[in-house]
PDB file of C-alpha atoms in Angstrom:
ATOM      1  CA  MET A  13     179.658 123.029 228.148  1.00  0.00           C
ATOM      2  CA  ILE A  14     178.921 119.289 228.116  1.00  0.00           C
ATOM      3  CA  VAL A  15     178.791 116.952 225.110  1.00  0.00           C
ATOM      4  CA  GLU A  16     175.203 115.681 224.855  1.00  0.00           C
ATOM      5  CA  ARG A  17     175.602 113.476 221.813  1.00  0.00           C
ATOM      6  CA  ILE A  18     177.793 112.842 218.764  1.00  0.00           C
ATOM      7  CA  VAL A  19     176.019 112.060 215.517  1.00  0.00           C
ATOM      8  CA  SER A  20     177.707 110.790 212.361  1.00  0.00           C
ATOM      9  CA  LYS A  21     176.851 113.151 209.519  1.00  0.00           C
ATOM     10  CA  ASP A  22     178.333 111.002 206.755  1.00  0.00           C
ATOM     11  CA  ASP A  23     181.406 108.859 206.194  1.00  0.00           C
ATOM     12  CA  ASP A  24     183.757 111.784 206.832  1.00  0.00           C
ATOM     13  CA  LYS A  25     182.096 114.058 209.378  1.00  0.00           C
ATOM     14  CA  ALA A  26     180.262 114.025 212.684  1.00  0.00           C
ATOM     15  CA  THR A  27     178.267 116.652 214.562  1.00  0.00           C
ATOM     16  CA  VAL A  28     178.968 117.200 218.249  1.00  0.00           C
ATOM     17  CA  PHE A  29     175.989 118.626 220.174  1.00  0.00           C
ATOM     18  CA  PHE A  30     176.419 120.451 223.499  1.00  0.00           C
ATOM     19  CA  ASP A  31     174.011 121.075 226.341  1.00  0.00           C
ATOM     20  CA  ASN A  32     174.020 124.850 225.782  1.00  0.00           C
ATOM     21  CA  GLY A  33     172.761 124.515 222.197  1.00  0.00           C
ATOM     22  CA  GLU A  34     176.171 124.876 220.550  1.00  0.00           C
ATOM     23  CA  LYS A  35     177.417 122.315 218.057  1.00  0.00           C
ATOM     24  CA  LEU A  36     180.569 121.453 216.174  1.00  0.00           C
ATOM     25  CA  VAL A  37     180.862 119.769 212.793  1.00  0.00           C
ATOM     26  CA  LEU A  38     184.181 117.932 212.717  1.00  0.00           C
ATOM     27  CA  HIS A  39     185.874 115.591 210.308  1.00  0.00           C
ATOM     28  CA  LYS A  40     186.209 112.237 211.974  1.00  0.00           C
ATOM     29  CA  ASP A  41     190.020 112.428 211.964  1.00  0.00           C
ATOM     30  CA  VAL A  42     189.779 115.646 213.992  1.00  0.00           C
ATOM     31  CA  LEU A  43     187.129 114.155 216.289  1.00  0.00           C
ATOM     32  CA  TYR A  44     189.232 111.057 216.890  1.00  0.00           C
ATOM     33  CA  GLN A  45     192.320 113.104 217.706  1.00  0.00           C
ATOM     34  CA  SER A  46     190.296 115.302 220.073  1.00  0.00           C
ATOM     35  CA  GLY A  47     189.216 112.305 222.162  1.00  0.00           C
ATOM     36  CA  LEU A  48     185.754 113.834 222.722  1.00  0.00           C
ATOM     37  CA  ARG A  49     183.131 111.518 224.212  1.00  0.00           C
ATOM     38  CA  LYS A  50     179.529 111.905 225.276  1.00  0.00           C
ATOM     39  CA  GLY A  51     179.401 113.487 228.718  1.00  0.00           C
ATOM     40  CA  ASP A  52     182.751 115.273 228.393  1.00  0.00           C
ATOM     41  CA  GLU A  53     182.857 118.840 229.636  1.00  0.00           C
ATOM     42  CA  ILE A  54     184.916 121.383 227.705  1.00  0.00           C
ATOM     43  CA  SER A  55     185.658 125.071 228.130  1.00  0.00           C
ATOM     44  CA  SER A  56     184.863 127.802 225.612  1.00  0.00           C
ATOM     45  CA  ASP A  57     188.589 127.976 224.852  1.00  0.00           C
ATOM     46  CA  ARG A  58     188.621 124.276 224.027  1.00  0.00           C
ATOM     47  CA  PHE A  59     185.554 124.759 221.833  1.00  0.00           C
ATOM     48  CA  SER A  60     187.356 127.509 219.891  1.00  0.00           C
ATOM     49  CA  ALA A  61     190.482 125.379 219.634  1.00  0.00           C
ATOM     50  CA  LEU A  62     188.484 122.530 218.094  1.00  0.00           C
ATOM     51  CA  ASN A  63     187.069 124.933 215.536  1.00  0.00           C
ATOM     52  CA  LEU A  64     190.620 125.935 214.607  1.00  0.00           C
ATOM     53  CA  GLU A  65     191.722 122.304 214.406  1.00  0.00           C
ATOM     54  CA  GLU A  66     188.878 121.638 211.977  1.00  0.00           C
ATOM     55  CA  THR A  67     189.842 124.634 209.848  1.00  0.00           C
ATOM     56  CA  PHE A  68     193.483 123.547 209.865  1.00  0.00           C
ATOM     57  CA  TYR A  69     192.392 120.096 208.721  1.00  0.00           C
ATOM     58  CA  LEU A  70     190.454 121.643 205.820  1.00  0.00           C
ATOM     59  CA  ILE A  71     193.439 123.790 204.842  1.00  0.00           C
ATOM     60  CA  LYS A  72     195.730 120.750 204.767  1.00  0.00           C
ATOM     61  CA  GLN A  73     193.271 118.745 202.700  1.00  0.00           C
ATOM     62  CA  LYS A  74     193.019 121.576 200.169  1.00  0.00           C
ATOM     63  CA  ALA A  75     196.806 121.855 200.061  1.00  0.00           C
ATOM     64  CA  PHE A  76     197.185 118.137 199.386  1.00  0.00           C
ATOM     65  CA  ARG A  77     194.635 118.292 196.556  1.00  0.00           C
ATOM     66  CA  LEU A  78     196.574 121.136 194.954  1.00  0.00           C
ATOM     67  CA  LEU A  79     199.867 119.280 195.322  1.00  0.00           C
ATOM     68  CA  GLN A  80     198.384 116.144 193.782  1.00  0.00           C
ATOM     69  CA  ARG A  81     197.677 118.096 190.579  1.00  0.00           C
ATOM     70  CA  ARG A  82     201.228 119.436 190.286  1.00  0.00           C
ATOM     71  CA  ILE A  83     204.120 120.569 192.450  1.00  0.00           C
ATOM     72  CA  HIS A  84     203.834 124.117 193.805  1.00  0.00           C
ATOM     73  CA  THR A  85     206.209 126.613 195.322  1.00  0.00           C
ATOM     74  CA  ALA A  86     205.458 127.776 198.851  1.00  0.00           C
ATOM     75  CA  LYS A  87     204.297 131.134 197.480  1.00  0.00           C
ATOM     76  CA  GLU A  88     201.968 129.587 194.897  1.00  0.00           C
ATOM     77  CA  LEU A  89     200.390 127.340 197.495  1.00  0.00           C
ATOM     78  CA  HIS A  90     200.011 130.232 199.953  1.00  0.00           C
ATOM     79  CA  THR A  91     198.275 132.354 197.304  1.00  0.00           C
ATOM     80  CA  LYS A  92     195.798 129.626 196.400  1.00  0.00           C
ATOM     81  CA  LEU A  93     195.003 128.767 200.006  1.00  0.00           C
ATOM     82  CA  ARG A  94     194.406 132.433 200.855  1.00  0.00           C
ATOM     83  CA  GLN A  95     191.794 132.563 198.095  1.00  0.00           C
ATOM     84  CA  LYS A  96     189.712 130.103 200.106  1.00  0.00           C
ATOM     85  CA  PHE A  97     190.755 130.587 203.729  1.00  0.00           C
ATOM     86  CA  PRO A  98     191.304 133.869 205.645  1.00  0.00           C
ATOM     87  CA  GLU A  99     193.294 132.256 208.466  1.00  0.00           C
ATOM     88  CA  GLU A 100     196.826 133.456 207.647  1.00  0.00           C
ATOM     89  CA  ASP A 101     198.469 131.871 210.704  1.00  0.00           C
ATOM     90  CA  LEU A 102     196.988 128.463 209.950  1.00  0.00           C
ATOM     91  CA  ILE A 103     198.046 128.654 206.308  1.00  0.00           C
ATOM     92  CA  LYS A 104     201.620 129.502 207.319  1.00  0.00           C
ATOM     93  CA  LYS A 105     201.577 126.645 209.817  1.00  0.00           C
ATOM     94  CA  CYS A 106     200.333 124.270 207.111  1.00  0.00           C
ATOM     95  CA  ILE A 107     203.011 125.334 204.618  1.00  0.00           C
ATOM     96  CA  THR A 108     205.768 125.040 207.220  1.00  0.00           C
ATOM     97  CA  GLU A 109     204.589 121.543 208.096  1.00  0.00           C
ATOM     98  CA  LEU A 110     204.473 120.520 204.432  1.00  0.00           C
ATOM     99  CA  GLN A 111     207.981 121.915 203.874  1.00  0.00           C
ATOM    100  CA  GLN A 112     209.329 120.013 206.878  1.00  0.00           C
ATOM    101  CA  LYS A 113     207.804 116.789 205.563  1.00  0.00           C
ATOM    102  CA  GLY A 114     209.150 117.357 202.056  1.00  0.00           C
ATOM    103  CA  PHE A 115     205.829 117.945 200.289  1.00  0.00           C
ATOM    104  CA  ILE A 116     206.968 121.440 199.280  1.00  0.00           C
ATOM    105  CA  ASN A 117     210.521 121.961 198.037  1.00  0.00           C
ATOM    106  CA  ASP A 118     211.234 125.112 196.055  1.00  0.00           C
ATOM    107  CA  ARG A 119     214.567 123.794 194.774  1.00  0.00           C
ATOM    108  CA  GLU A 120     212.968 120.658 193.363  1.00  0.00           C
ATOM    109  CA  PHE A 121     210.261 122.841 191.825  1.00  0.00           C
ATOM    110  CA  ALA A 122     212.906 125.058 190.201  1.00  0.00           C
ATOM    111  CA  LEU A 123     214.757 122.063 188.740  1.00  0.00           C
ATOM    112  CA  ALA A 124     211.552 120.600 187.298  1.00  0.00           C
ATOM    113  CA  PHE A 125     210.409 124.001 186.050  1.00  0.00           C
ATOM    114  CA  VAL A 126     213.647 124.721 184.180  1.00  0.00           C
ATOM    115  CA  SER A 127     213.689 121.249 182.649  1.00  0.00           C
ATOM    116  CA  GLU A 128     210.070 121.407 181.477  1.00  0.00           C
ATOM    117  CA  LYS A 129     210.203 124.956 180.066  1.00  0.00           C
ATOM    118  CA  GLN A 130     213.456 124.262 178.275  1.00  0.00           C
ATOM    119  CA  LYS A 131     212.046 121.157 176.611  1.00  0.00           C
ATOM    120  CA  SER A 132     208.650 122.604 175.716  1.00  0.00           C
ATOM    121  CA  LYS A 133     209.345 126.308 175.113  1.00  0.00           C
ATOM    122  CA  ARG A 134     213.116 126.793 174.890  1.00  0.00           C
ATOM    123  CA  TRP A 135     212.975 129.762 177.258  1.00  0.00           C
ATOM    124  CA  SER A 136     216.116 131.802 177.860  1.00  0.00           C
ATOM    125  CA  ARG A 137     217.920 132.035 181.172  1.00  0.00           C
ATOM    126  CA  THR A 138     216.477 135.525 181.665  1.00  0.00           C
ATOM    127  CA  ARG A 139     212.908 134.377 181.017  1.00  0.00           C
ATOM    128  CA  LEU A 140     213.308 131.382 183.310  1.00  0.00           C
ATOM    129  CA  LYS A 141     214.686 133.581 186.075  1.00  0.00           C
ATOM    130  CA  SER A 142     211.849 136.083 185.699  1.00  0.00           C
ATOM    131  CA  GLU A 143     209.161 133.403 185.809  1.00  0.00           C
ATOM    132  CA  MET A 144     210.664 131.732 188.873  1.00  0.00           C
ATOM    133  CA  ILE A 145     210.839 135.076 190.694  1.00  0.00           C
ATOM    134  CA  LYS A 146     207.107 135.484 190.027  1.00  0.00           C
ATOM    135  CA  ARG A 147     206.543 132.124 191.676  1.00  0.00           C
ATOM    136  CA  GLY A 148     208.322 133.230 194.828  1.00  0.00           C
ATOM    137  CA  ILE A 149     211.477 131.154 194.548  1.00  0.00           C
ATOM    138  CA  ALA A 150     214.408 132.616 196.482  1.00  0.00           C
ATOM    139  CA  SER A 151     217.097 134.282 194.358  1.00  0.00           C
ATOM    140  CA  GLU A 152     219.854 132.044 195.714  1.00  0.00           C
ATOM    141  CA  ILE A 153     217.912 128.928 194.664  1.00  0.00           C
ATOM    142  CA  ILE A 154     217.275 130.384 191.205  1.00  0.00           C
ATOM    143  CA  THR A 155     220.949 131.213 190.695  1.00  0.00           C
ATOM    144  CA  GLU A 156     222.079 127.822 191.955  1.00  0.00           C
ATOM    145  CA  VAL A 157     219.651 125.875 189.758  1.00  0.00           C
ATOM    146  CA  LEU A 158     220.362 127.910 186.620  1.00  0.00           C
ATOM    147  CA  ASN A 159     224.121 127.614 187.095  1.00  0.00           C
ATOM    148  CA  GLU A 160     223.717 123.891 187.592  1.00  0.00           C
ATOM    149  CA  THR A 161     221.454 123.220 184.601  1.00  0.00           C
ATOM    150  CA  PHE A 162     221.797 126.059 182.114  1.00  0.00           C
ATOM    151  CA  SER A 163     225.141 126.802 180.433  1.00  0.00           C
ATOM    152  CA  THR A 164     225.865 129.588 177.928  1.00  0.00           C
ATOM    153  CA  GLU A 165     226.278 126.955 175.240  1.00  0.00           C
ATOM    154  CA  LYS A 166     222.906 125.450 176.059  1.00  0.00           C
ATOM    155  CA  GLU A 167     221.230 128.859 175.865  1.00  0.00           C
ATOM    156  CA  GLU A 168     222.824 129.578 172.482  1.00  0.00           C
ATOM    157  CA  ASN A 169     221.754 126.183 171.155  1.00  0.00           C
ATOM    158  CA  SER A 170     218.184 126.724 172.351  1.00  0.00           C
ATOM    159  CA  ALA A 171     218.017 130.148 170.738  1.00  0.00           C
ATOM    160  CA  ARG A 172     219.402 128.750 167.480  1.00  0.00           C
ATOM    161  CA  GLU A 173     216.864 125.896 167.431  1.00  0.00           C
ATOM    162  CA  LEU A 174     214.032 128.376 167.941  1.00  0.00           C
ATOM    163  CA  ALA A 175     215.342 130.715 165.266  1.00  0.00           C
ATOM    164  CA  GLU A 176     215.779 127.929 162.711  1.00  0.00           C
ATOM    165  CA  LYS A 177     212.274 126.633 163.360  1.00  0.00           C
ATOM    166  CA  LYS A 178     210.831 130.140 163.053  1.00  0.00           C
ATOM    167  CA  TYR A 179     212.806 130.689 159.855  1.00  0.00           C
ATOM    168  CA  ARG A 180     211.310 127.556 158.262  1.00  0.00           C
ATOM    169  CA  GLN A 181     207.834 128.869 159.098  1.00  0.00           C
ATOM    170  CA  LEU A 182     208.409 132.418 157.854  1.00  0.00           C
ATOM    171  CA  ILE A 183     210.296 131.639 154.661  1.00  0.00           C
ATOM    172  CA  ARG A 184     207.141 130.115 153.144  1.00  0.00           C
ATOM    173  CA  LYS A 185     205.527 133.553 152.970  1.00  0.00           C
ATOM    174  CA  GLU A 186     208.346 136.046 153.455  1.00  0.00           C
ATOM    175  CA  THR A 187     211.487 136.362 151.337  1.00  0.00           C
ATOM    176  CA  ASP A 188     212.623 139.857 152.278  1.00  0.00           C
ATOM    177  CA  ASN A 189     215.654 139.416 154.542  1.00  0.00           C
ATOM    178  CA  LYS A 190     215.058 142.677 156.382  1.00  0.00           C
ATOM    179  CA  LYS A 191     211.528 141.657 157.366  1.00  0.00           C
ATOM    180  CA  LEU A 192     212.677 138.131 158.209  1.00  0.00           C
ATOM    181  CA  PHE A 193     215.391 139.573 160.427  1.00  0.00           C
ATOM    182  CA  GLN A 194     212.945 141.801 162.325  1.00  0.00           C
ATOM    183  CA  LYS A 195     210.357 139.067 162.824  1.00  0.00           C
ATOM    184  CA  MET A 196     212.905 136.503 163.978  1.00  0.00           C
ATOM    185  CA  ILE A 197     214.529 138.960 166.383  1.00  0.00           C
ATOM    186  CA  MET A 198     211.148 139.848 167.892  1.00  0.00           C
ATOM    187  CA  TYR A 199     210.326 136.159 168.263  1.00  0.00           C
ATOM    188  CA  LEU A 200     213.560 135.351 170.095  1.00  0.00           C
ATOM    189  CA  GLN A 201     213.153 138.368 172.353  1.00  0.00           C
ATOM    190  CA  SER A 202     209.632 137.184 173.239  1.00  0.00           C
ATOM    191  CA  LYS A 203     211.311 134.051 174.583  1.00  0.00           C
ATOM    192  CA  GLY A 204     213.627 136.162 176.737  1.00  0.00           C
ATOM    193  CA  TYR A 205     216.785 136.190 174.613  1.00  0.00           C
ATOM    194  CA  ASP A 206     218.661 139.499 174.489  1.00  0.00           C
ATOM    195  CA  TYR A 207     219.158 141.452 171.297  1.00  0.00           C
ATOM    196  CA  GLU A 208     222.878 140.773 171.023  1.00  0.00           C
ATOM    197  CA  LEU A 209     222.544 136.982 171.045  1.00  0.00           C
ATOM    198  CA  SER A 210     219.373 137.050 168.939  1.00  0.00           C
ATOM    199  CA  SER A 211     221.015 139.266 166.334  1.00  0.00           C
ATOM    200  CA  GLU A 212     224.112 137.089 166.108  1.00  0.00           C
ATOM    201  CA  ILE A 213     222.094 133.916 165.572  1.00  0.00           C
ATOM    202  CA  VAL A 214     219.619 135.412 163.102  1.00  0.00           C
ATOM    203  CA  ARG A 215     222.414 136.996 161.040  1.00  0.00           C
ATOM    204  CA  GLY A 216     224.061 133.609 160.831  1.00  0.00           C
ATOM    205  CA  ILE A 217     220.883 131.901 159.621  1.00  0.00           C
ATOM    206  CA  LEU A 218     220.114 134.644 157.073  1.00  0.00           C
ATOM    207  CA  ARG A 219     223.796 134.973 156.139  1.00  0.00           C
ATOM    208  CA  ILE A 220     223.771 138.692 156.862  1.00  0.00           C
ATOM    209  CA  ASP A 221     227.152 140.264 157.535  1.00  0.00           C
ATOM    210  CA  SER A 222     227.518 142.324 160.705  1.00  0.00           C
ATOM    211  CA  ASP A 223     227.656 146.082 160.185  1.00  0.00           C
TER     212      ASP A 223
END
């Protein structure tokens, strides 16, 4: 097929018309890289390849928009791209390219995630690990980041801060130590802290002797 004419559609796109009635709508970056000119003859394989190049361009643009909003893990980005594009191979190619160029880095995501959730929600090590697994971060990265940033002392301090804050809220309406104990334990466990640590901290705040 032969290129009959190329017409600018807007600032970003152009339409390439062929002598057999076919046409291609390409972003101008893709058109420029293709080197297509009026009068050029291309095969059906080349036509299909240009369609794929355009789709790949769209996938990358969507990926960049998502990454501009916040950092993503590779799995998160893959999931969101698959919601819009069915081309699995092109999505994998896009993610690999972004990883190689440093736009996606699961370790950096994990470090930022742990820091933010610890400051804003005081999550436990267990809760942090669980949430990072959901986001597709490799277990070795999770272990490395948690060991690097999250000590036993830090976890105990976080749990104690949460418990003390919850105590100040509950004591306004509840004076029964047994009910306070149950509510505070449930609250700490909702943040991912195990019963043993939660119980120890709550008993200390309520001045309850261990059985």
